[in-house]
PDB file of C-alpha atoms and ligand atoms in Angstrom:
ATOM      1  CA  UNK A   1     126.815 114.165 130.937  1.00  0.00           C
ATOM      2  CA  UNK A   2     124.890 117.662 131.245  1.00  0.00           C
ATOM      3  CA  UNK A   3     121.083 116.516 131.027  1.00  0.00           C
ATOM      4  CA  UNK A   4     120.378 119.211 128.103  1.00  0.00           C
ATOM      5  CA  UNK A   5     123.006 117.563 125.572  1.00  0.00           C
ATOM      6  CA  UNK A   6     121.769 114.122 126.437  1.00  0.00           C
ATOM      7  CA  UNK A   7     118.188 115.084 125.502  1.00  0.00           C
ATOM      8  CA  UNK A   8     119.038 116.459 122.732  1.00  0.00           C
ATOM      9  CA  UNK A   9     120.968 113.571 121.872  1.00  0.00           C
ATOM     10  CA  UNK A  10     118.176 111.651 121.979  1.00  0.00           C
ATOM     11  CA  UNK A  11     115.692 113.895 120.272  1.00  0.00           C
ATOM     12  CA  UNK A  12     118.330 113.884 117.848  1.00  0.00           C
ATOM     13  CA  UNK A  13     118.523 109.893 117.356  1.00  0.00           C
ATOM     14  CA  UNK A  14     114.745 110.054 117.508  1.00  0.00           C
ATOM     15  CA  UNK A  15     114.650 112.472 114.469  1.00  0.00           C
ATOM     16  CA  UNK A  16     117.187 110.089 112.282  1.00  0.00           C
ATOM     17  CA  UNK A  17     114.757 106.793 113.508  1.00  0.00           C
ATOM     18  CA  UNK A  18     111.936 108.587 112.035  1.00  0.00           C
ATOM     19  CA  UNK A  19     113.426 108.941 108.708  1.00  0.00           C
ATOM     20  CA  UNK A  20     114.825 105.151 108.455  1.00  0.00           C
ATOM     21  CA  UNK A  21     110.753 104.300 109.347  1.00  0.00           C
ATOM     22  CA  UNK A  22     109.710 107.133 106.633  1.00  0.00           C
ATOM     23  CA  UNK A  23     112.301 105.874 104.378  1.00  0.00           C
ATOM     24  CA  UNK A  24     111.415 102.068 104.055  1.00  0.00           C
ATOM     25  CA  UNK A  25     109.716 100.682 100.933  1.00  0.00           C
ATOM     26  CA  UNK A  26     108.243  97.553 101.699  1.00  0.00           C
ATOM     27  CA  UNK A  27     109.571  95.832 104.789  1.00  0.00           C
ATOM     28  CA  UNK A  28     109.836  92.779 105.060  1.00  0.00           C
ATOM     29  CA  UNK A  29     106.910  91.208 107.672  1.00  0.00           C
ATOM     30  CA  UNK A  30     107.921  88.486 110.434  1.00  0.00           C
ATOM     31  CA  UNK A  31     105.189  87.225 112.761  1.00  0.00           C
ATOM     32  CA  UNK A  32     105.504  86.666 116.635  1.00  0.00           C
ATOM     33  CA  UNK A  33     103.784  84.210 118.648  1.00  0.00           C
ATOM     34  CA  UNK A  34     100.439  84.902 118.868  1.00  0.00           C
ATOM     35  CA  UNK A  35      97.582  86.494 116.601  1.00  0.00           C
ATOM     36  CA  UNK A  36      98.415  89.193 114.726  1.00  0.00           C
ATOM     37  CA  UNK A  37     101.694  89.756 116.690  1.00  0.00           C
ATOM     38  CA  UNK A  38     104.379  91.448 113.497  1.00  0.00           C
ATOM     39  CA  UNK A  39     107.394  92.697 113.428  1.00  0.00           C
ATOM     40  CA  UNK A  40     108.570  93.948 110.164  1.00  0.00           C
ATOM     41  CA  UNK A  41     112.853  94.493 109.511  1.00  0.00           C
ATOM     42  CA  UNK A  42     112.280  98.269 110.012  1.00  0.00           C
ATOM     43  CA  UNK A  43     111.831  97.392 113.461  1.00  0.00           C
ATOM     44  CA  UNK A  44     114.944  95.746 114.089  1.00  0.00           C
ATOM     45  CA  UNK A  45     116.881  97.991 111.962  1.00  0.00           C
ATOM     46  CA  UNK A  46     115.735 100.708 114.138  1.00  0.00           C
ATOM     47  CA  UNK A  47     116.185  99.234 117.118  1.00  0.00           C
ATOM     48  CA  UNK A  48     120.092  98.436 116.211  1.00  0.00           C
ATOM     49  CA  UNK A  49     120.615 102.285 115.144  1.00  0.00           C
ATOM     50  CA  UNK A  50     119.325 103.484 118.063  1.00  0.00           C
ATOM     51  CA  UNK A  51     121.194 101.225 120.697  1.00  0.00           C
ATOM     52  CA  UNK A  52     124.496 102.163 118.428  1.00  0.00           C
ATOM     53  CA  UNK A  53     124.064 105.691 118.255  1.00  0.00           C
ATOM     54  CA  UNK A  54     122.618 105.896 122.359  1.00  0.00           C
ATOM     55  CA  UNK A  55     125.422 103.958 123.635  1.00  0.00           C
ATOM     56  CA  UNK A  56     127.988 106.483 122.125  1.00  0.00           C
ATOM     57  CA  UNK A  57     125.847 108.941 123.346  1.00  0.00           C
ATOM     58  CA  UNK A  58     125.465 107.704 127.036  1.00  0.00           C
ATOM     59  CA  UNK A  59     127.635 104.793 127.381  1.00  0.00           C
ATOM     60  CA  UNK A  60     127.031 104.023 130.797  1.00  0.00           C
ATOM     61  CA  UNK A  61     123.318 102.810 130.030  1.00  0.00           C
ATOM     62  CA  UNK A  62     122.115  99.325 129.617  1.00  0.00           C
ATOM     63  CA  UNK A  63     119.349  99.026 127.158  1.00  0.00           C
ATOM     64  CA  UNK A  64     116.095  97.078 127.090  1.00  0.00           C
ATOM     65  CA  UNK A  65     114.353  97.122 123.391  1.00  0.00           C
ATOM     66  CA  UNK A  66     111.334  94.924 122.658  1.00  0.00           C
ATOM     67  CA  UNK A  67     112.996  93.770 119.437  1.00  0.00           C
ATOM     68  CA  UNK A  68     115.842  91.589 118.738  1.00  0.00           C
ATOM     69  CA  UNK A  69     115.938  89.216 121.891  1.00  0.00           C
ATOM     70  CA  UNK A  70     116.657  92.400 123.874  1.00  0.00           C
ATOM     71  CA  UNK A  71     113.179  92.321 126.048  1.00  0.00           C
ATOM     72  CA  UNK A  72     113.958  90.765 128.975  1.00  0.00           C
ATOM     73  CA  UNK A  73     113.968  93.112 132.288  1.00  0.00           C
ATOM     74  CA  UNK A  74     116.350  91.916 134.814  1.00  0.00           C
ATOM     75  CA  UNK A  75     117.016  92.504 138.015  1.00  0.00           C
ATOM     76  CA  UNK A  76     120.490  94.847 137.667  1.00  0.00           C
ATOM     77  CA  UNK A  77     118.302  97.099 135.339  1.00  0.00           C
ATOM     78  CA  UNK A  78     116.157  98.749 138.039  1.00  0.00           C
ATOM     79  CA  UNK A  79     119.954 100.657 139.024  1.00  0.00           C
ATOM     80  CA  UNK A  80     121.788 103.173 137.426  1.00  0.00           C
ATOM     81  CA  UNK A  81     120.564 103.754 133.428  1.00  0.00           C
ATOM     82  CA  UNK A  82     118.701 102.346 130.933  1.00  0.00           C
ATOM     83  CA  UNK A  83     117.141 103.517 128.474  1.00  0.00           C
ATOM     84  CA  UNK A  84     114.355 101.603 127.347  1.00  0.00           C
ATOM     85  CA  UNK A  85     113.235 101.650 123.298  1.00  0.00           C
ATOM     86  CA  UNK A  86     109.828 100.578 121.554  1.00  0.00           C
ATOM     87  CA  UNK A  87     111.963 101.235 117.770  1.00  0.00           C
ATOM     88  CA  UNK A  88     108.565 101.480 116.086  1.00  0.00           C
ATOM     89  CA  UNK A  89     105.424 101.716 118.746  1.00  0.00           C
ATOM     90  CA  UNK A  90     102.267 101.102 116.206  1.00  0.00           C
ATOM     91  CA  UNK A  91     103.733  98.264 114.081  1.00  0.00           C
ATOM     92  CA  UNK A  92     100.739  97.012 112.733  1.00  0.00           C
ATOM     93  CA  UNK A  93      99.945 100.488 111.487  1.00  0.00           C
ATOM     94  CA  UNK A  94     103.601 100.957 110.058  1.00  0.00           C
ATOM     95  CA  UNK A  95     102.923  98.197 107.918  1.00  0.00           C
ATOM     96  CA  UNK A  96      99.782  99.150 106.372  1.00  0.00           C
ATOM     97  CA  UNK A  97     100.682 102.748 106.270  1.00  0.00           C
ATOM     98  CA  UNK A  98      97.856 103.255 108.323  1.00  0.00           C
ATOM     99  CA  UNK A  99      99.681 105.800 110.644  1.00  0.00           C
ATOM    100  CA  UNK A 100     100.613 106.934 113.203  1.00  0.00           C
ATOM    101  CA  UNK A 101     103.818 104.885 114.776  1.00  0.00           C
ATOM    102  CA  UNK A 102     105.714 106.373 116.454  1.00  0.00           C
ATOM    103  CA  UNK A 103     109.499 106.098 117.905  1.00  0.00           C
ATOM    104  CA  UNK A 104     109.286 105.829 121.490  1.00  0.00           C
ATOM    105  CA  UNK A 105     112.908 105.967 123.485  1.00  0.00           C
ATOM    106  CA  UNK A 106     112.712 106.621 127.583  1.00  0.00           C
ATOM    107  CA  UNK A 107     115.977 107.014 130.081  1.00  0.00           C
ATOM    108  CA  UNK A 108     115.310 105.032 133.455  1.00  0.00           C
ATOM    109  CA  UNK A 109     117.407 106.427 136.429  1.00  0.00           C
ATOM    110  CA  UNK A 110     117.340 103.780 139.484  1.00  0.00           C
ATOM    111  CA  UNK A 111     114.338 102.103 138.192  1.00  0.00           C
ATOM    112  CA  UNK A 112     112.113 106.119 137.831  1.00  0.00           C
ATOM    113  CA  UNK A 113     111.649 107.554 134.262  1.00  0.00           C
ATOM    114  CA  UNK A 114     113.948 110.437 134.144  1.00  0.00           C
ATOM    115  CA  UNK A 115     113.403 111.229 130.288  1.00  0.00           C
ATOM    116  CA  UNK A 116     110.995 110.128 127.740  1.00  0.00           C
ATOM    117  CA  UNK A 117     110.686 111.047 124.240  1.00  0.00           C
ATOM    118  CA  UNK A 118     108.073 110.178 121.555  1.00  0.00           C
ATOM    119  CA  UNK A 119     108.497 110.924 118.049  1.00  0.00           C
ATOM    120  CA  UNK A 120     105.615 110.802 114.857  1.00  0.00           C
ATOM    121  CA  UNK A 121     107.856 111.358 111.745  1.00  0.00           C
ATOM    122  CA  UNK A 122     104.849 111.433 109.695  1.00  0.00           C
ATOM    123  CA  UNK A 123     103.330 114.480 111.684  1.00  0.00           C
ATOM    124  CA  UNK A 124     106.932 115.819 112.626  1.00  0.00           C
ATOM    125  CA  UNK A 125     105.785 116.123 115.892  1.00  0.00           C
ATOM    126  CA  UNK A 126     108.491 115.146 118.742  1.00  0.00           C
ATOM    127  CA  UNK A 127     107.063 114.808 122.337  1.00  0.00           C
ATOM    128  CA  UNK A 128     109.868 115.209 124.962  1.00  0.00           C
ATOM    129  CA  UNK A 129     110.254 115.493 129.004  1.00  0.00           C
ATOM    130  CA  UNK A 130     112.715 115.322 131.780  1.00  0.00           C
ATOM    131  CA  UNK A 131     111.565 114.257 135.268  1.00  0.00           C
ATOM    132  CA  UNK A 132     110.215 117.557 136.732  1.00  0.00           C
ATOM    133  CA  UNK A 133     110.684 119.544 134.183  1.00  0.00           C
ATOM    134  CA  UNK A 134     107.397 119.939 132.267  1.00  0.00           C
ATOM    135  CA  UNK A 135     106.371 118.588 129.043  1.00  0.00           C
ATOM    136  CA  UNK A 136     106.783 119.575 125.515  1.00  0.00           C
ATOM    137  CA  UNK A 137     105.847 119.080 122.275  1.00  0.00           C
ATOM    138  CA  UNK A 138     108.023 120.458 118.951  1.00  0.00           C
ATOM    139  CA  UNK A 139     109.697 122.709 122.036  1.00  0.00           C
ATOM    140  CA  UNK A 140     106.139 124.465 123.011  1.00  0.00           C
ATOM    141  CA  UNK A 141     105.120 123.182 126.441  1.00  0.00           C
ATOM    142  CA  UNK A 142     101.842 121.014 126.558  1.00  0.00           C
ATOM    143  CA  UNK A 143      99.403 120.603 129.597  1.00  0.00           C
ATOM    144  CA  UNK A 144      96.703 117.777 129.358  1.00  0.00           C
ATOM    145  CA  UNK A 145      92.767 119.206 129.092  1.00  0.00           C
ATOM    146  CA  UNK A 146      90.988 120.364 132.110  1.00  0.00           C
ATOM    147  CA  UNK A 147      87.850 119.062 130.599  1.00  0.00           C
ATOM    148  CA  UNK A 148      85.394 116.808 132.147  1.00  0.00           C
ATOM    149  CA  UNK A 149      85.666 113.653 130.842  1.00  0.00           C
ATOM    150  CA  UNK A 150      82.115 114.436 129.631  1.00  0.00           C
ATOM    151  CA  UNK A 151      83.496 116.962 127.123  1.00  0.00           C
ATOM    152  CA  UNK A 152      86.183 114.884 125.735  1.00  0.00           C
ATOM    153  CA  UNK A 153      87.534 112.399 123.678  1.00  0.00           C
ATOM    154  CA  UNK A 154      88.653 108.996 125.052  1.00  0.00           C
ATOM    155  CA  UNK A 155      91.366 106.248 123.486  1.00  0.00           C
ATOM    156  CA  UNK A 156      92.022 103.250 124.234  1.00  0.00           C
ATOM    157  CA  UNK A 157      94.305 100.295 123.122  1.00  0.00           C
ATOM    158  CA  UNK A 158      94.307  96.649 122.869  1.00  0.00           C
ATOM    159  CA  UNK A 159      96.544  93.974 121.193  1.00  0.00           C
ATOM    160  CA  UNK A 160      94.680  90.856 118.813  1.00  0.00           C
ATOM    161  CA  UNK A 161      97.038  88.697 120.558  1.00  0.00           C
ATOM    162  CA  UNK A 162      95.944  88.945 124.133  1.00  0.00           C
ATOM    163  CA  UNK A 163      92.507  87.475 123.333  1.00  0.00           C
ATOM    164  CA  UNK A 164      91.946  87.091 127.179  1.00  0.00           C
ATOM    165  CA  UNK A 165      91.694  90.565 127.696  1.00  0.00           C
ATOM    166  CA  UNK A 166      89.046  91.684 124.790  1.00  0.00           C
ATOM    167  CA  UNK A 167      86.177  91.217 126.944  1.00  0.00           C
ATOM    168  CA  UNK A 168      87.363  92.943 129.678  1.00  0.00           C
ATOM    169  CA  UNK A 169      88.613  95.246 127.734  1.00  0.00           C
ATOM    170  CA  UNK A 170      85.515  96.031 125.220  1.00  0.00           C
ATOM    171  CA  UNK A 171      83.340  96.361 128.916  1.00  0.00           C
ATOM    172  CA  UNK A 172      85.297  99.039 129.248  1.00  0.00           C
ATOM    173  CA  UNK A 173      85.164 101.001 126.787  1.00  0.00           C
ATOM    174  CA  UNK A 174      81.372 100.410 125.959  1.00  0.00           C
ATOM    175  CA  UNK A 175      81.060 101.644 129.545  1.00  0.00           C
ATOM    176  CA  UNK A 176      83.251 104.409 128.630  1.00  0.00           C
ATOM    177  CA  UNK A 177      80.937 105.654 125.889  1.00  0.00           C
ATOM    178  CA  UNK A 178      78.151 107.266 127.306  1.00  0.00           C
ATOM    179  CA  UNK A 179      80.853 108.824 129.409  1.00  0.00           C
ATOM    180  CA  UNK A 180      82.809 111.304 127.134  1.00  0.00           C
ATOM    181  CA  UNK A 181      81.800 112.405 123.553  1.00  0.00           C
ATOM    182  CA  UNK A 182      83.186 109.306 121.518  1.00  0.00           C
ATOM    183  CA  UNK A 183      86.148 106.552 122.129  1.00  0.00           C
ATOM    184  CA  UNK A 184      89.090 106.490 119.326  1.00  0.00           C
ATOM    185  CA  UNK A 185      91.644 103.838 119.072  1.00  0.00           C
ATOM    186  CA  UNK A 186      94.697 104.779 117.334  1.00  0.00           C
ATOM    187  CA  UNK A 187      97.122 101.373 117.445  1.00  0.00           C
ATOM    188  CA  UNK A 188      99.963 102.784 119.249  1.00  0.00           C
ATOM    189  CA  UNK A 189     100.087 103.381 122.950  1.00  0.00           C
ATOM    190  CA  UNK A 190     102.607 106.149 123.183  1.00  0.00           C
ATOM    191  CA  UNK A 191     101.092 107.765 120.682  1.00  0.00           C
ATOM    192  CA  UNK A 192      97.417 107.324 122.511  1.00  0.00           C
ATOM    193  CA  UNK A 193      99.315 109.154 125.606  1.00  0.00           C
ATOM    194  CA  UNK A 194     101.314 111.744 124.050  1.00  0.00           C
ATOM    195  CA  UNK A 195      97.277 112.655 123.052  1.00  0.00           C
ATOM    196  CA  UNK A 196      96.122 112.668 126.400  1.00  0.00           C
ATOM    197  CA  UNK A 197      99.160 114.986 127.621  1.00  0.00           C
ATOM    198  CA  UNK A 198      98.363 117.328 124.607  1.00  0.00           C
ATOM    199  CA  UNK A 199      94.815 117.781 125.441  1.00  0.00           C
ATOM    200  CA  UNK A 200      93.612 116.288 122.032  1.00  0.00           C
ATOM    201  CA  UNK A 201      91.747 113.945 124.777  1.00  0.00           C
ATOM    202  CA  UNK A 202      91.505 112.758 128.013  1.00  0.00           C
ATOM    203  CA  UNK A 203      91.840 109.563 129.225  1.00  0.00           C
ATOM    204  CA  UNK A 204      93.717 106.294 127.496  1.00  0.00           C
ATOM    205  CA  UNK A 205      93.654 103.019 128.908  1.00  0.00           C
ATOM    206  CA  UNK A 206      94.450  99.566 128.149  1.00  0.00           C
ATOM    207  CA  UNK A 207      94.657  96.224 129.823  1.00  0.00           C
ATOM    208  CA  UNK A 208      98.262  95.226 129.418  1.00  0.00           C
ATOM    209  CA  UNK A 209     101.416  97.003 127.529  1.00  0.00           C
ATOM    210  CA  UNK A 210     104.749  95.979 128.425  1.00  0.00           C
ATOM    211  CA  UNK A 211     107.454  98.660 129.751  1.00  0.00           C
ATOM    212  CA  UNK A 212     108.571 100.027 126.431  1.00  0.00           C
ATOM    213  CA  UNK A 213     105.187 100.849 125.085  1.00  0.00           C
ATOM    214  CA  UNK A 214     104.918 103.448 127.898  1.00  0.00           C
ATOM    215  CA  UNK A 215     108.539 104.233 129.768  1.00  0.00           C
ATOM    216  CA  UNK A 216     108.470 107.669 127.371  1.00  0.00           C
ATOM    217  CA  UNK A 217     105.307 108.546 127.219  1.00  0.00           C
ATOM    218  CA  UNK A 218     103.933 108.160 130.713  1.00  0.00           C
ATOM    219  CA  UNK A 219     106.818 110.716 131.741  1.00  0.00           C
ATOM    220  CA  UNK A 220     105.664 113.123 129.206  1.00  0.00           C
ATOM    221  CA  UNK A 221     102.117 112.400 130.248  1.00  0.00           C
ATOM    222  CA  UNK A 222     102.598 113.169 133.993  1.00  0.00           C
ATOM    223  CA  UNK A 223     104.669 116.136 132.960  1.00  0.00           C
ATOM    224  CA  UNK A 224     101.735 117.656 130.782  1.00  0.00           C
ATOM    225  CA  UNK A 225     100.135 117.419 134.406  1.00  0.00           C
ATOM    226  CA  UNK A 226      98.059 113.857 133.761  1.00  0.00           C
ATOM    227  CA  UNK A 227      97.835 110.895 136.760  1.00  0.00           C
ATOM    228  CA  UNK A 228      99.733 107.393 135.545  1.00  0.00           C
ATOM    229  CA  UNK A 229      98.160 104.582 137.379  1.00  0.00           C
ATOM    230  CA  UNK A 230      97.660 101.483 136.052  1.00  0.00           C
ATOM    231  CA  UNK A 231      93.281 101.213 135.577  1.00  0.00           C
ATOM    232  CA  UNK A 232      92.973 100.319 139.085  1.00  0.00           C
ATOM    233  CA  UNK A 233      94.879 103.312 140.112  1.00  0.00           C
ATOM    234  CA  UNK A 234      98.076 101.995 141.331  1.00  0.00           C
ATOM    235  CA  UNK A 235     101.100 103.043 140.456  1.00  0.00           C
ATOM    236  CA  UNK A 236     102.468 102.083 136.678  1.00  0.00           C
ATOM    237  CA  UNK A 237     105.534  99.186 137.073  1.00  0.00           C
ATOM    238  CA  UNK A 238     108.606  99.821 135.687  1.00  0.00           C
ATOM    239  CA  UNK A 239     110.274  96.975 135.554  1.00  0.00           C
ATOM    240  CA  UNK A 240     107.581  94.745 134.070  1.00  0.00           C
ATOM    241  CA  UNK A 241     104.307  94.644 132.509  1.00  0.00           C
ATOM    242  CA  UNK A 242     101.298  96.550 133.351  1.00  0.00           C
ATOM    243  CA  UNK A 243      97.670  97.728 132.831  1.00  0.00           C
ATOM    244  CA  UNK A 244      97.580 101.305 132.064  1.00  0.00           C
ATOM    245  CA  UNK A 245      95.436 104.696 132.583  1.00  0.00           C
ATOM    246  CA  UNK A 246      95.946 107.810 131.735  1.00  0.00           C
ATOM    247  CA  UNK A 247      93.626 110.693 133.063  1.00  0.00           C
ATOM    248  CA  UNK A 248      93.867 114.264 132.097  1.00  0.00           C
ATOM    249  CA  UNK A 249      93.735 117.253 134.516  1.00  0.00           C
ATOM    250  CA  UNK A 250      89.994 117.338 134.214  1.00  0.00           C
ATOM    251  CA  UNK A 251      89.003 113.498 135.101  1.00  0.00           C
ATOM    252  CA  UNK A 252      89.513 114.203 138.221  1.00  0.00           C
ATOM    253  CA  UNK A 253      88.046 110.242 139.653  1.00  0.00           C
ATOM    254  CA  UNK A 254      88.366 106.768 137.859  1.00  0.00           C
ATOM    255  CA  UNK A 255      85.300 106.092 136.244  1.00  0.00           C
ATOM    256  CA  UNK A 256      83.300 103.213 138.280  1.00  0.00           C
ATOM    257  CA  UNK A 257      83.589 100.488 135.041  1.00  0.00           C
ATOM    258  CA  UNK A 258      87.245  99.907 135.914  1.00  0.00           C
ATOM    259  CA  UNK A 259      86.239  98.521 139.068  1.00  0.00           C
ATOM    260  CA  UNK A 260      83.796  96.051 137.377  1.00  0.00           C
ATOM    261  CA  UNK A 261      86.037  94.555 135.001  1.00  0.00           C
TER     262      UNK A 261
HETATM  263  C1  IPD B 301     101.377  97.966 120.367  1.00  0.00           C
HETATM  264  C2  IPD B 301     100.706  99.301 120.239  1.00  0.00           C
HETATM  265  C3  IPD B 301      99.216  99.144 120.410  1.00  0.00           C
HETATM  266  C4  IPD B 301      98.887  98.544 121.732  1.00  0.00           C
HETATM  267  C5  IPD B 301      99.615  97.228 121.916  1.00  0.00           C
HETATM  268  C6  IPD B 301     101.115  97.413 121.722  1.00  0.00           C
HETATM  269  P1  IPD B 301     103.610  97.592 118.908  1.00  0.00           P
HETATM  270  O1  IPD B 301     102.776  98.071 120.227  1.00  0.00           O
HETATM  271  O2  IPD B 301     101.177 100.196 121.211  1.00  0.00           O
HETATM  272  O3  IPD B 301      98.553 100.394 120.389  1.00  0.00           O
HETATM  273  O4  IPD B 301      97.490  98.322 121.778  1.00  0.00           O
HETATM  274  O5  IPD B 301      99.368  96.769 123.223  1.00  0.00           O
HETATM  275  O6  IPD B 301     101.752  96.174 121.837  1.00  0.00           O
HETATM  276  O7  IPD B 301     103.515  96.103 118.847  1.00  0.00           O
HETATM  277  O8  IPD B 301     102.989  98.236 117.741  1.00  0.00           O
HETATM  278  O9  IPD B 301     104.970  98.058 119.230  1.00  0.00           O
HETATM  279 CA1   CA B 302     104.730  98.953 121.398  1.00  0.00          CA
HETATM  280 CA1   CA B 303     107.105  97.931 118.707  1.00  0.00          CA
END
């Protein structure tokens, strides 16, 4: 299929997820294993629209979704196309209406990202990138800040439920501090890169986020000219779980406190 119908496509599909999330009064709240680990019906009902509508779209693709028993990676995905789907990244926030979430859908080509987009219905701001191609945001193209870390914002993430990461993780960022001008977390991953690729800040990180928290927005973050390691600077898996960081043009080294913790 030509590449600029299949983005659009899924821009498109992104767009109509955003108004199911905008449009839902009340969802009904399931909990995972784990603390604090919710998934709400909104969720799932997203989740099904989008593999529906992106399988007429592109029916060659296999799908991986975190929701609805459809989050295990296996070994056939890292060929051909998959497109891999967080239906609403920032759940915890959806349900308090403490936003953002966002919609985060990415295409996989032999195991690479190949296109990522992030949508934020409740700013109307859609995030979108093809391998190589640059980023964009709302169809203006974004670079990340060439700011030292020094003169920026930094974001990071962490989930209740991995309790064996908090101290590691809190190190970090208390570390971090003195660093830049002050440390945000927002509750949604994507979203927390899409920032870093727009220049609102400069550097994300957190300790673990599985494949469909960052398959979009790592693309969009590399194409807005950011590095993608995971926070000992390897490179990000993509066919599993990771640790994440996300530096702007203008961090230019890992700060030393990811070494010590
Ligand atoms: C979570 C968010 C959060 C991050 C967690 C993710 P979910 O995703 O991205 O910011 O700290 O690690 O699991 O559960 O809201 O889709
Ligand atoms: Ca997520
Ligand atoms: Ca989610």
């Amino acid at each position: 299929m030509e590449e600029k119908r299949l983005l659009e496509g899924i821009c498109s599909a992104a767009h109509e997820a955003g108004r199911i999330m905008k449009e839902a009064v009340r969802p009904k709240v399931f909990e995972k294993s784990g603390h604090a680990n919710f998934v709400t019906e909104t969720d799932e009902k997203v989740q099904r629209f989008l593999i529906e509508r992106l399988s007429e779209l592109f029916p060659e693709a296999e799908f991986l979704g975190e929701e609805d028993g459809q989050d295990v990676f296996t070994s056939k995905m890292s060929h051909g196309y998959l497109f891999v789907i967080d239906p609403i990244d920032g759940t915890s926030n959806f349900i308090y209406a403490y936003s953002p979430s966002v919609v985060s859908i990415g295409l996989m080509k032999e195991g690479s990202p190949y296109m990522g987009v992030v949508y934020n219905p409740y700013d109307e701001l859609l995030f979108k990138a093809v391998s190589g191609q640059g980023a964009y945001m709302n169809d203006e193209r974004i670079n990340s800040s060439d700011m030292p870390l020094s003169d920026s914002l930094a974001v990071f993430g962490t989930a209740p439920y991995y309790t064996e990461l908090r101290d590691a993780t809190f190190n970090i960022a208390k570390g971090l501090m003195d660093q830049c001008v002050d440390i945000r977390r927002s509750g949604t991953a994507a979203w927390d890169m899409c920032c870093v690729a727009s220049g609102k800040c400069s550097l994300y990180f957190e300790m673990r986020l599985q494949l469909w928290d960052y398959a979009a927005a790592s693309l969009i973050a590399s194409e807005a000219g950011c590095t993608v390691t995971d926070t000992k600077g390897e490179p990000l898996s993509y066919s599993g779980p990771s640790s994440a960081l996300c530096r702007a043009a203008g961090v230019k080294d890992i700060p030393e406190v990811f070494f010590r913790n």
